[in-house]
Amino acid sequence: MAGANYSIYSIPIYFILNFIPHTYSTLIVANGSAKNWDNANPKSTVVREKFQKRVSAPTYQRWERARAAHHNGIENFPLLIAAVILGNMAKLDAGMMNWTFASFLLLRAIYIVAYIQITDRRLSFFRSFVFNISTFQCLWIMYKAGNVYARQR
């Protein structure tokens, strides 16, 4: 099955992957009790203010980083979708597509962990490096797809 193309699966996997930091941030706020979480208005500044007063600064900062990791993943979701669709429309090599998007998912998982765990400003550049490499992978697929279409003219 060397020729099988699994790249489409990276879309739902990525979607699920990005709910890990969301779920983690919700668990931090809830702190084991549903009464600590306002699901009717979860993005309220009141919820944020109450939480900030209730927990230590490092816990609040970890919550902020988990939320930011989730938001970053959602912001980058269209780039992944476009790359997968364009790569498949251009009929790029299945092995290359599989490798590219499998490594993209791995890098994004590393990025999420790094975003949540790294508190040192100097070490945070590792997170940025991982982000840039994963983003480049999608752009590279789009470039390769563009080359296919450019040759068809």
Short mmCIF file of C-alpha atoms in Angstrom, two decimals:
data_model
loop_
_atom_site.label_atom_id
_atom_site.label_comp_id
_atom_site.label_asym_id
_atom_site.label_seq_id
_atom_site.Cartn_x
_atom_site.Cartn_y
_atom_site.Cartn_z
CA MET A 1 0.00 0.00 0.00
CA ALA A 2 2.94 2.31 -0.67
CA GLY A 3 0.80 4.30 -3.08
CA ALA A 4 -2.06 4.96 -0.65
CA ASN A 5 -2.60 8.62 0.11
CA TYR A 6 -3.60 9.27 3.71
CA SER A 7 -3.09 13.04 3.66
CA ILE A 8 -6.83 13.79 3.85
CA TYR A 9 -6.85 12.22 7.32
CA SER A 10 -4.52 14.94 8.55
CA ILE A 11 -7.46 17.37 8.48
CA PRO A 12 -9.65 15.66 11.13
CA ILE A 13 -6.57 14.58 13.10
CA TYR A 14 -5.36 18.18 13.21
CA PHE A 15 -8.79 19.37 14.28
CA ILE A 16 -8.81 16.88 17.16
CA LEU A 17 -5.19 17.68 18.03
CA ASN A 18 -6.12 21.32 18.49
CA PHE A 19 -8.79 20.46 21.00
CA ILE A 20 -6.21 19.01 23.37
CA PRO A 21 -4.98 22.43 24.56
CA HIS A 22 -8.58 23.68 24.63
CA THR A 23 -9.65 20.79 26.84
CA TYR A 24 -6.55 21.22 28.99
CA SER A 25 -7.25 24.93 29.50
CA THR A 26 -10.86 24.15 30.42
CA LEU A 27 -9.71 21.57 32.96
CA ILE A 28 -7.33 24.12 34.48
CA VAL A 29 -10.18 26.61 34.92
CA ALA A 30 -12.65 24.03 36.18
CA ASN A 31 -10.10 22.64 38.62
CA GLY A 32 -12.09 19.45 38.93
CA SER A 33 -15.44 21.14 39.51
CA ALA A 34 -18.06 21.98 36.89
CA LYS A 35 -19.25 24.92 39.02
CA ASN A 36 -15.93 26.67 38.28
CA TRP A 37 -16.67 26.66 34.55
CA ASP A 38 -19.29 28.90 32.95
CA ASN A 39 -20.18 27.06 29.78
CA ALA A 40 -22.94 29.57 29.01
CA ASN A 41 -20.35 32.33 28.62
CA PRO A 42 -16.90 30.69 28.51
CA LYS A 43 -15.08 33.63 26.89
CA SER A 44 -16.38 36.18 29.36
CA THR A 45 -13.86 38.54 30.89
CA VAL A 46 -15.62 37.92 34.21
CA VAL A 47 -14.66 34.23 34.02
CA ARG A 48 -11.09 35.24 33.25
CA GLU A 49 -10.95 37.76 36.10
CA LYS A 50 -12.39 35.31 38.65
CA PHE A 51 -9.98 32.63 37.54
CA GLN A 52 -6.98 34.96 37.70
CA LYS A 53 -7.87 35.89 41.30
CA ARG A 54 -8.40 32.25 42.30
CA VAL A 55 -5.12 30.71 41.07
CA SER A 56 -1.40 31.35 41.22
CA ALA A 57 0.29 33.43 38.53
CA PRO A 58 2.07 30.39 37.00
CA THR A 59 -1.23 28.48 36.75
CA TYR A 60 -2.94 31.45 35.13
CA GLN A 61 -0.07 31.84 32.67
CA ARG A 62 -0.20 28.13 31.79
CA TRP A 63 -3.94 28.52 31.14
CA GLU A 64 -3.23 31.51 28.88
CA ARG A 65 -0.60 29.55 26.96
CA ALA A 66 -2.95 26.58 26.51
CA ARG A 67 -5.66 28.87 25.15
CA ALA A 68 -3.15 30.57 22.87
CA ALA A 69 -1.93 27.21 21.56
CA HIS A 70 -5.53 26.26 20.75
CA HIS A 71 -6.21 29.59 19.04
CA ASN A 72 -3.01 29.35 17.04
CA GLY A 73 -3.98 25.91 15.85
CA ILE A 74 -7.41 27.07 14.74
CA GLU A 75 -5.89 30.10 12.99
CA ASN A 76 -3.59 27.79 11.03
CA PHE A 77 -6.29 25.26 10.16
CA PRO A 78 -7.16 26.91 6.81
CA LEU A 79 -3.52 26.69 5.72
CA LEU A 80 -3.48 22.94 6.33
CA ILE A 81 -6.80 22.43 4.56
CA ALA A 82 -5.64 24.44 1.54
CA ALA A 83 -2.36 22.54 1.35
CA VAL A 84 -4.04 19.13 1.56
CA ILE A 85 -6.64 20.03 -1.06
CA LEU A 86 -4.17 21.66 -3.46
CA GLY A 87 -1.67 18.81 -3.09
CA ASN A 88 -4.34 16.24 -3.83
CA MET A 89 -5.82 18.21 -6.72
CA ALA A 90 -2.34 18.42 -8.24
CA LYS A 91 -1.94 14.66 -7.68
CA LEU A 92 1.35 15.10 -5.84
CA ASP A 93 3.19 11.92 -4.91
CA ALA A 94 1.27 10.06 -2.18
CA GLY A 95 4.43 9.17 -0.27
CA MET A 96 5.51 12.80 -0.16
CA MET A 97 2.04 13.92 0.89
CA ASN A 98 1.85 11.27 3.63
CA TRP A 99 5.31 12.11 4.96
CA THR A 100 4.74 15.85 4.83
CA PHE A 101 1.44 15.83 6.68
CA ALA A 102 2.46 13.14 9.17
CA SER A 103 5.52 15.21 10.08
CA PHE A 104 3.34 18.35 10.12
CA LEU A 105 1.08 16.72 12.72
CA LEU A 106 4.06 15.60 14.78
CA LEU A 107 5.55 19.09 14.68
CA ARG A 108 2.24 20.65 15.65
CA ALA A 109 1.98 18.24 18.62
CA ILE A 110 5.49 19.29 19.69
CA TYR A 111 4.47 22.92 19.20
CA ILE A 112 1.42 22.54 21.45
CA VAL A 113 3.45 20.94 24.24
CA ALA A 114 6.19 23.55 23.87
CA TYR A 115 3.68 26.39 23.89
CA ILE A 116 2.08 25.20 27.11
CA GLN A 117 5.23 24.10 28.93
CA ILE A 118 7.93 26.60 27.98
CA THR A 119 8.02 29.60 30.29
CA ASP A 120 11.54 30.84 29.58
CA ARG A 121 11.65 33.57 26.94
CA ARG A 122 14.89 32.26 25.43
CA LEU A 123 13.50 28.74 25.11
CA SER A 124 10.28 30.06 23.57
CA PHE A 125 12.18 30.55 20.31
CA PHE A 126 12.22 26.75 20.00
CA ARG A 127 8.44 26.91 19.82
CA SER A 128 8.67 29.57 17.11
CA PHE A 129 11.16 27.42 15.19
CA VAL A 130 8.80 24.43 15.28
CA PHE A 131 5.91 26.65 14.19
CA ASN A 132 7.89 27.97 11.23
CA ILE A 133 8.97 24.52 10.08
CA SER A 134 5.41 23.17 10.26
CA THR A 135 4.05 26.20 8.42
CA PHE A 136 6.74 25.88 5.77
CA GLN A 137 5.61 22.32 5.09
CA CYS A 138 2.15 23.49 4.08
CA LEU A 139 3.57 26.30 1.99
CA TRP A 140 5.96 23.85 0.32
CA ILE A 141 3.07 21.58 -0.70
CA MET A 142 1.22 24.60 -2.07
CA TYR A 143 4.34 25.61 -4.01
CA LYS A 144 4.71 22.09 -5.43
CA ALA A 145 1.02 22.07 -6.41
CA GLY A 146 1.41 25.47 -8.03
CA ASN A 147 4.31 24.15 -10.09
CA VAL A 148 2.12 21.31 -11.38
CA TYR A 149 -0.59 23.74 -12.47
CA ALA A 150 1.92 26.18 -13.95
CA ARG A 151 3.32 23.40 -16.20
CA GLN A 152 -0.18 22.64 -17.50
CA ARG A 153 -0.49 26.01 -19.25
#
